[in-house]
Short mmCIF file of C-alpha atoms and ligand atoms in Angstrom, two decimals:
data_model
loop_
_atom_site.label_atom_id
_atom_site.label_comp_id
_atom_site.label_asym_id
_atom_site.label_seq_id
_atom_site.Cartn_x
_atom_site.Cartn_y
_atom_site.Cartn_z
CA UNK W 1 0.00 0.00 0.00
CA UNK W 2 0.99 3.63 -0.45
CA UNK W 3 2.07 5.44 2.72
CA UNK W 4 3.63 8.78 3.67
CA UNK W 5 6.82 8.44 5.68
CA UNK W 6 9.54 10.70 7.07
CA UNK W 7 12.71 9.28 5.54
CA UNK W 8 16.26 9.96 6.74
CA UNK W 9 18.56 9.73 3.71
CA UNK W 10 21.85 10.96 5.10
CA UNK W 11 23.32 11.55 8.55
CA UNK W 12 23.32 15.33 8.18
CA UNK W 13 20.26 15.94 5.98
CA UNK W 14 16.77 16.89 7.16
CA UNK W 15 14.08 14.23 7.18
CA UNK W 16 12.08 14.23 3.94
CA UNK W 17 8.38 13.43 3.81
CA UNK W 18 7.99 10.92 0.99
CA UNK W 19 5.38 8.68 -0.52
CA UNK W 20 6.53 5.08 -0.21
CA UNK W 21 5.25 1.53 -0.57
CA UNK W 22 4.59 -0.60 2.51
CA UNK W 23 4.22 -4.36 2.03
CA UNK W 24 1.06 -6.15 3.15
CA UNK W 25 1.41 -7.63 6.65
CA UNK W 26 3.34 -10.90 6.42
CA UNK W 27 2.96 -13.94 8.70
CA UNK W 28 2.61 -12.77 12.29
CA UNK W 29 2.50 -9.08 11.34
CA UNK W 30 -0.07 -6.40 12.11
CA UNK W 31 -0.75 -3.26 10.05
CA UNK W 32 -1.19 -0.22 12.31
CA UNK W 33 -2.55 3.13 11.11
CA UNK W 34 -0.36 5.58 13.04
CA UNK W 35 -2.17 8.47 14.76
CA UNK W 36 0.71 9.75 16.88
CA UNK W 37 4.39 8.88 17.35
CA UNK W 38 6.78 10.24 19.94
CA UNK W 39 10.21 11.48 18.90
CA UNK W 40 12.85 9.77 21.09
CA UNK W 41 16.56 10.60 21.23
CA UNK W 42 17.23 7.03 20.05
CA UNK W 43 15.62 8.03 16.74
CA UNK W 44 18.71 10.20 16.21
CA UNK W 45 21.12 7.23 16.41
CA UNK W 46 20.95 6.68 12.62
CA UNK W 47 22.45 10.18 12.32
CA UNK W 48 25.64 8.86 13.97
CA UNK W 49 28.26 8.24 11.27
CA UNK W 50 29.20 4.56 11.36
CA UNK W 51 26.07 3.50 13.21
CA UNK W 52 24.84 0.06 12.18
CA UNK W 53 21.55 1.16 10.59
CA UNK W 54 21.79 1.59 6.84
CA UNK W 55 20.34 4.75 5.33
CA UNK W 56 17.82 5.55 4.05
CA UNK W 57 15.70 4.62 7.04
CA UNK W 58 12.26 5.26 8.49
CA UNK W 59 12.77 5.60 12.25
CA UNK W 60 10.10 6.25 14.89
CA UNK W 61 9.41 3.81 17.71
CA UNK W 62 6.79 5.35 19.98
CA UNK W 63 3.80 4.82 17.72
CA UNK W 64 0.15 4.72 18.71
CA UNK W 65 -2.69 3.91 16.36
CA UNK W 66 -5.41 1.57 15.17
CA UNK W 67 -4.99 -1.98 13.86
CA UNK W 68 -6.21 -2.06 10.25
CA UNK W 69 -5.14 -5.51 8.98
CA UNK W 70 -3.73 -8.78 10.28
CA UNK W 71 -1.18 -10.98 8.53
CA UNK W 72 -1.53 -14.78 8.28
CA UNK W 73 -1.59 -16.58 11.61
CA UNK W 74 -2.19 -13.55 13.84
CA UNK W 75 -4.63 -14.30 16.64
CA UNK W 76 -5.62 -12.55 19.84
CA UNK W 77 -6.18 -9.10 18.35
CA UNK W 78 -8.83 -7.65 16.06
CA UNK W 79 -8.84 -5.07 13.33
CA UNK W 80 -9.98 -1.79 14.88
CA UNK W 81 -8.14 -2.36 18.18
CA UNK W 82 -6.32 0.72 19.46
CA UNK W 83 -2.69 -0.05 20.27
CA UNK W 84 0.62 1.35 21.40
CA UNK W 85 3.75 0.02 19.77
CA UNK W 86 6.85 -0.80 21.81
CA UNK W 87 10.11 -2.67 21.19
CA UNK W 88 10.08 -6.14 19.62
CA UNK W 89 11.29 -9.43 21.13
CA UNK W 90 11.17 -13.11 20.17
CA UNK W 91 9.09 -14.53 23.01
CA UNK W 92 11.01 -17.80 23.04
CA UNK W 93 14.54 -17.17 24.34
CA UNK W 94 15.56 -17.54 27.98
CA UNK W 95 15.27 -13.82 28.73
CA UNK W 96 11.86 -13.48 27.07
CA UNK W 97 10.56 -16.58 28.88
CA UNK W 98 11.67 -15.21 32.25
CA UNK W 99 10.01 -11.83 31.76
CA UNK W 100 12.94 -9.77 30.47
CA UNK W 101 12.15 -9.22 26.79
CA UNK W 102 14.33 -6.10 26.50
CA UNK W 103 17.29 -8.46 26.98
CA UNK W 104 15.98 -10.81 24.26
CA UNK W 105 18.79 -12.68 22.50
CA UNK W 106 17.62 -11.17 19.19
CA UNK W 107 16.92 -7.64 20.53
CA UNK W 108 19.38 -5.86 18.21
CA UNK W 109 18.43 -7.40 14.85
CA UNK W 110 14.72 -7.09 15.73
CA UNK W 111 14.88 -3.47 16.80
CA UNK W 112 17.72 -1.97 14.82
CA UNK W 113 17.34 -3.71 11.49
CA UNK W 114 19.74 -3.12 8.69
CA UNK W 115 18.86 -3.89 5.12
CA UNK W 116 22.43 -4.65 4.16
CA UNK W 117 22.26 -7.55 6.64
CA UNK W 118 19.80 -9.22 4.31
CA UNK W 119 16.63 -8.55 6.28
CA UNK W 120 13.39 -8.18 4.40
CA UNK W 121 12.49 -4.52 4.05
CA UNK W 122 8.78 -3.93 3.87
CA UNK W 123 9.22 -0.25 2.89
CA UNK W 124 10.40 0.70 -0.60
CA UNK W 125 10.73 4.20 -1.95
CA UNK W 126 9.16 5.48 -5.17
CA UNK W 127 12.25 4.34 -7.13
CA UNK W 128 11.61 0.84 -5.68
CA UNK W 129 14.78 0.98 -3.57
CA UNK W 130 14.71 -0.64 -0.11
CA UNK W 131 14.42 1.58 2.95
CA UNK W 132 15.56 0.30 6.36
CA UNK W 133 12.34 -0.40 8.19
CA UNK W 134 10.70 -2.07 11.19
CA UNK W 135 12.92 0.11 13.43
CA UNK W 136 12.07 -1.13 16.93
CA UNK W 137 9.61 -3.48 15.28
CA UNK W 138 7.65 -0.62 13.73
CA UNK W 139 9.17 2.42 11.85
CA UNK W 140 6.29 4.65 12.83
CA UNK W 141 7.43 8.04 11.47
CA UNK W 142 4.79 7.27 8.86
CA UNK W 143 1.07 7.06 8.28
CA UNK W 144 1.23 3.26 8.68
CA UNK W 145 3.60 0.73 10.27
CA UNK W 146 3.99 -3.04 10.49
CA UNK W 147 4.24 -4.45 14.01
CA UNK W 148 3.72 -7.90 15.58
CA UNK W 149 1.60 -9.19 18.44
CA UNK W 150 4.78 -9.19 20.58
CA UNK W 151 5.27 -5.44 20.35
CA UNK W 152 1.76 -4.01 20.46
CA UNK W 153 -0.14 -3.19 23.62
CA UNK W 154 -3.94 -2.90 23.27
CA UNK W 155 -5.32 0.20 24.98
CA UNK W 156 -8.69 1.72 25.81
CA UNK W 157 -10.08 3.30 22.60
CA UNK W 158 -11.10 6.39 24.59
CA UNK W 159 -7.44 7.34 25.14
CA UNK W 160 -6.00 10.13 22.98
CA UNK W 161 -3.80 8.46 20.36
CA UNK W 162 -1.95 11.72 19.70
CA UNK W 163 -0.70 11.67 23.28
CA UNK W 164 0.04 8.15 24.47
CA UNK W 165 2.81 7.02 22.08
CA UNK W 166 5.73 7.99 24.37
CA UNK W 167 4.57 5.38 26.88
CA UNK W 168 6.01 2.80 24.43
CA UNK W 169 9.64 3.81 24.95
CA UNK W 170 10.82 6.86 26.90
CA UNK W 171 8.16 6.76 29.62
CA UNK W 172 8.56 3.01 29.96
CA UNK W 173 12.36 3.35 30.06
CA UNK W 174 12.42 5.93 32.87
CA UNK W 175 9.61 4.41 34.91
CA UNK W 176 10.73 0.80 34.38
CA UNK W 177 14.29 1.65 35.42
CA UNK W 178 12.99 2.96 38.74
CA UNK W 179 10.22 0.41 39.38
CA UNK W 180 11.75 -2.76 37.86
CA UNK W 181 15.53 -2.52 37.55
CA UNK W 182 16.44 -0.40 40.59
CA UNK W 183 13.28 -1.50 42.48
CA UNK W 184 13.29 1.76 44.45
CA UNK W 185 12.00 1.31 48.00
CA UNK W 186 9.67 3.61 49.93
CA UNK W 187 11.61 6.06 52.10
CA UNK W 188 14.75 5.90 49.96
CA UNK W 189 16.75 8.56 48.13
CA UNK W 190 16.99 8.73 44.33
CA UNK W 191 19.18 10.91 42.10
CA UNK W 192 18.09 11.45 38.48
CA UNK W 193 20.83 12.77 36.20
CA UNK W 194 19.34 14.55 33.19
CA UNK W 195 15.71 15.63 33.03
CA UNK W 196 14.64 14.94 29.47
CA UNK W 197 11.58 12.75 29.01
CA UNK W 198 13.28 9.60 30.39
CA UNK W 199 14.62 11.45 33.45
CA UNK W 200 11.27 13.10 34.16
CA UNK W 201 9.50 9.74 33.84
CA UNK W 202 12.00 8.46 36.42
CA UNK W 203 11.20 11.37 38.74
CA UNK W 204 7.46 10.63 38.51
CA UNK W 205 8.06 6.91 39.07
CA UNK W 206 10.33 7.57 42.06
CA UNK W 207 7.51 9.51 43.66
CA UNK W 208 5.08 6.66 42.88
CA UNK W 209 7.55 4.22 44.52
CA UNK W 210 7.58 6.31 47.69
CA UNK W 211 11.11 7.71 47.54
CA UNK W 212 11.28 10.56 50.05
CA UNK W 213 14.34 12.31 48.59
CA UNK W 214 14.33 12.76 44.81
CA UNK W 215 17.17 14.92 43.44
CA UNK W 216 16.94 16.02 39.80
CA UNK W 217 20.10 17.29 38.06
CA UNK W 218 20.29 19.18 34.76
CA UNK W 219 21.71 22.30 33.14
CA UNK W 220 18.31 23.47 31.96
CA UNK W 221 16.59 25.38 34.76
CA UNK W 222 13.16 25.21 33.08
CA UNK W 223 13.38 21.45 33.11
CA UNK W 224 14.43 21.49 36.74
CA UNK W 225 11.30 23.51 37.50
CA UNK W 226 9.28 20.86 35.66
CA UNK W 227 11.07 18.12 37.66
CA UNK W 228 10.05 19.90 40.84
CA UNK W 229 6.43 20.03 39.70
CA UNK W 230 6.54 16.30 38.94
CA UNK W 231 7.96 15.20 42.28
CA UNK W 232 11.62 16.17 42.70
CA UNK W 233 12.26 17.24 46.29
CA UNK W 234 15.60 18.88 45.35
CA UNK W 235 16.97 20.20 42.08
CA UNK W 236 20.56 20.91 41.21
CA UNK W 237 22.35 22.44 38.26
CA UNK W 238 25.09 20.16 36.98
CA UNK W 239 28.50 21.57 37.78
CA UNK W 240 31.74 21.09 39.64
CA UNK W 241 31.80 18.87 42.69
CA UNK W 242 28.44 17.37 41.82
CA UNK W 243 29.17 14.13 43.74
CA UNK W 244 29.73 15.99 47.00
CA UNK W 245 26.61 18.11 46.44
CA UNK W 246 24.59 14.95 45.84
CA UNK W 247 25.91 13.34 49.05
CA UNK W 248 24.92 16.49 50.91
CA UNK W 249 21.41 16.62 49.42
CA UNK W 250 20.85 12.94 50.22
CA UNK W 251 22.39 13.15 53.71
CA UNK W 252 25.34 10.87 53.09
CA UNK W 253 24.71 9.44 49.64
CA UNK W 254 21.83 8.28 47.47
CA UNK W 255 20.44 4.77 47.62
CA UNK W 256 19.81 4.87 43.87
CA UNK W 257 20.82 6.97 40.88
CA UNK W 258 19.73 6.90 37.27
CA UNK W 259 21.86 8.42 34.54
CA UNK W 260 20.04 9.53 31.38
CA UNK W 261 22.89 11.66 29.98
CA UNK W 262 25.40 9.08 28.78
CA UNK W 263 28.17 11.54 29.72
CA UNK W 264 30.96 9.69 31.53
CA UNK W 265 31.94 12.65 33.76
CA UNK W 266 28.33 12.97 34.95
CA UNK W 267 28.09 9.22 35.56
CA UNK W 268 31.31 9.31 37.62
CA UNK W 269 29.87 12.12 39.77
CA UNK W 270 26.65 10.14 40.12
CA UNK W 271 28.64 7.16 41.42
CA UNK W 272 30.47 9.46 43.85
CA UNK W 273 27.06 10.65 45.07
CA UNK W 274 25.88 7.14 46.03
CA UNK W 275 25.86 5.76 49.57
CA UNK W 276 27.65 2.48 50.35
CA UNK W 277 25.85 -0.34 48.47
CA UNK W 278 24.10 2.29 46.33
CA UNK W 279 23.17 1.39 42.75
CA UNK W 280 23.36 3.51 39.61
CA UNK W 281 21.51 2.54 36.42
CA UNK W 282 22.63 3.73 32.99
CA UNK W 283 19.91 4.05 30.38
CA UNK W 284 21.50 6.25 27.72
CA UNK W 285 23.77 5.20 24.89
CA UNK W 286 27.24 6.09 26.30
CA UNK W 287 28.90 8.98 24.49
CA UNK W 288 32.42 8.02 25.62
CA UNK W 289 34.11 5.21 27.56
CA UNK W 290 33.46 5.20 31.29
CA UNK W 291 36.81 5.27 33.12
CA UNK W 292 36.75 5.03 36.91
CA UNK W 293 39.45 4.97 39.61
CA UNK W 294 39.90 1.35 40.77
CA UNK W 295 38.50 1.92 44.27
CA UNK W 296 35.34 3.67 43.05
CA UNK W 297 33.08 0.68 43.62
CA UNK W 298 34.85 -0.64 46.73
CA UNK W 299 32.02 0.29 49.09
CA UNK W 300 29.61 -2.16 47.57
CA UNK W 301 28.40 0.16 44.84
CA UNK W 302 26.86 -1.26 41.67
CA UNK W 303 26.78 0.13 38.14
CA UNK W 304 24.24 -1.51 35.86
CA UNK W 305 23.06 -0.94 32.30
CA UNK W 306 19.30 -0.88 31.71
CA UNK W 307 17.47 -1.33 28.41
CA UNK W 308 13.84 -0.23 27.96
CA UNK W 309 13.32 -0.20 31.73
CA UNK W 310 13.57 -4.03 31.80
CA UNK W 311 9.85 -3.84 31.06
CA UNK W 312 7.28 -6.26 29.76
CA UNK W 313 5.41 -3.59 27.78
CA UNK W 314 2.03 -5.38 28.00
CA UNK W 315 2.35 -5.30 31.76
CA UNK W 316 4.05 -1.98 32.59
CA UNK W 317 2.27 0.27 30.08
CA UNK W 318 -1.27 -0.46 31.38
CA UNK W 319 0.05 0.27 34.89
CA UNK W 320 1.46 3.61 33.72
CA UNK W 321 -1.86 4.47 32.05
CA UNK W 322 -3.68 3.74 35.28
CA UNK W 323 -1.24 5.87 37.28
CA UNK W 324 -1.70 8.66 34.71
CA UNK W 325 -5.49 8.48 35.08
CA UNK W 326 -5.02 8.79 38.85
CA UNK W 327 -2.88 11.94 38.23
CA UNK W 328 0.18 10.13 39.63
CA UNK W 329 2.10 9.90 36.34
CA UNK W 330 1.24 13.12 34.44
CA UNK W 331 3.46 12.44 31.41
CA UNK W 332 1.05 14.41 29.21
CA UNK W 333 2.59 17.61 30.61
CA UNK W 334 5.78 16.80 28.65
CA UNK W 335 4.09 16.33 25.28
CA UNK W 336 3.87 18.84 22.45
CA UNK W 337 2.29 17.72 19.16
CA UNK W 338 3.58 18.57 15.68
CA UNK W 339 2.27 17.52 12.26
CA UNK W 340 4.48 14.71 10.90
CA UNK W 341 5.38 17.09 8.05
CA UNK W 342 7.04 19.35 10.66
CA UNK W 343 9.36 16.59 11.89
CA UNK W 344 12.46 18.74 11.35
CA UNK W 345 11.03 21.45 13.64
CA UNK W 346 10.24 18.77 16.22
CA UNK W 347 13.81 17.47 16.04
CA UNK W 348 15.27 20.96 16.42
CA UNK W 349 13.02 21.74 19.40
CA UNK W 350 13.82 18.43 21.11
CA UNK W 351 17.57 18.94 20.72
CA UNK W 352 17.42 22.56 21.93
CA UNK W 353 15.33 21.52 24.92
CA UNK W 354 12.40 23.76 23.92
CA UNK W 355 10.16 20.71 23.71
CA UNK W 356 10.64 17.79 26.07
CA UNK W 357 8.62 15.22 24.15
CA UNK W 358 7.48 15.97 20.60
CA UNK W 359 4.69 13.75 19.29
CA UNK W 360 4.28 13.71 15.51
CA UNK W 361 0.79 13.43 14.08
CA UNK W 362 0.44 12.13 10.50
CA UNK W 363 -2.10 13.96 8.30
CA UNK W 364 -5.19 12.03 7.25
ZN1 LIG S 1 13.71 -13.36 23.13
ZN1 LIG S 2 13.17 5.37 22.59
#
């Protein structure tokens, strides 16, 4: 079928809105009409020279929409069902079977496909050339996307589809890191480094978990004000001697920290700000190697990587929706919608910090 998609053709070019061909849903696949798709920093990874994804590509992995067709063999979902799309997983490997699908043994090829690796590309451009697609099991910077039963989450049709897409990645990543991976306890102290959408989701989740000290750190004072509104008990501008400042704010060191910056100097300060046996989770793609003095972790500290909040999307996302409806997870305050055709404005505003979470809305 003919679709409109925002295509990235080179690492330093704007996205171009193009008409393209999307294949019919194959075995196990679901055609979703996209009504809103969040713009996540991970969607900028294909702009990194040398990154594995082959250009051109259709990115976008926080899609929300309506199921319009089912491929052969798909059961358990009907055409017309409203869904969120999240990351894909196999369902059969050891990690999937034990409830950790973001650590699926085939996570990378399923979610960061690469047409030069011989994968089947369901999107072709008007010259009939293949376009890297099914990014995070979807490629939803488009009017339509192909997903599977493993990476869709049915939702109440009364929910606003131009709003809920970010629950599929950034909200799930920040909240899952706090609730699942770090398993923050009531009465504890939590430091959140970086207050973009993932960091702010972590702040909201830390409040839900009952943390009594929640310190948000950023350079952007507007975002720190937002963090305060969403539950941070202390805010701090990133700067020199951050580790000592964090120990002071948490009266001796934080029980938990979450880094969303990927900046090794910030991570090192976050580790310095932990109490003995404190844990820091890293959710961002690291920008440089993390080098630490040998004794850094001697006092029982733990550094752990976290992917997609270690979430089972079909379980965590309905919980987040319920918390949102109870005004305990007001992620909608972070969202600003843009027409899909204005994707380059959305990208600029996300990078500058003007918009925390752009959601792109395809025209129809
Ligand atoms: Zn798996
Ligand atoms: Zn994402």
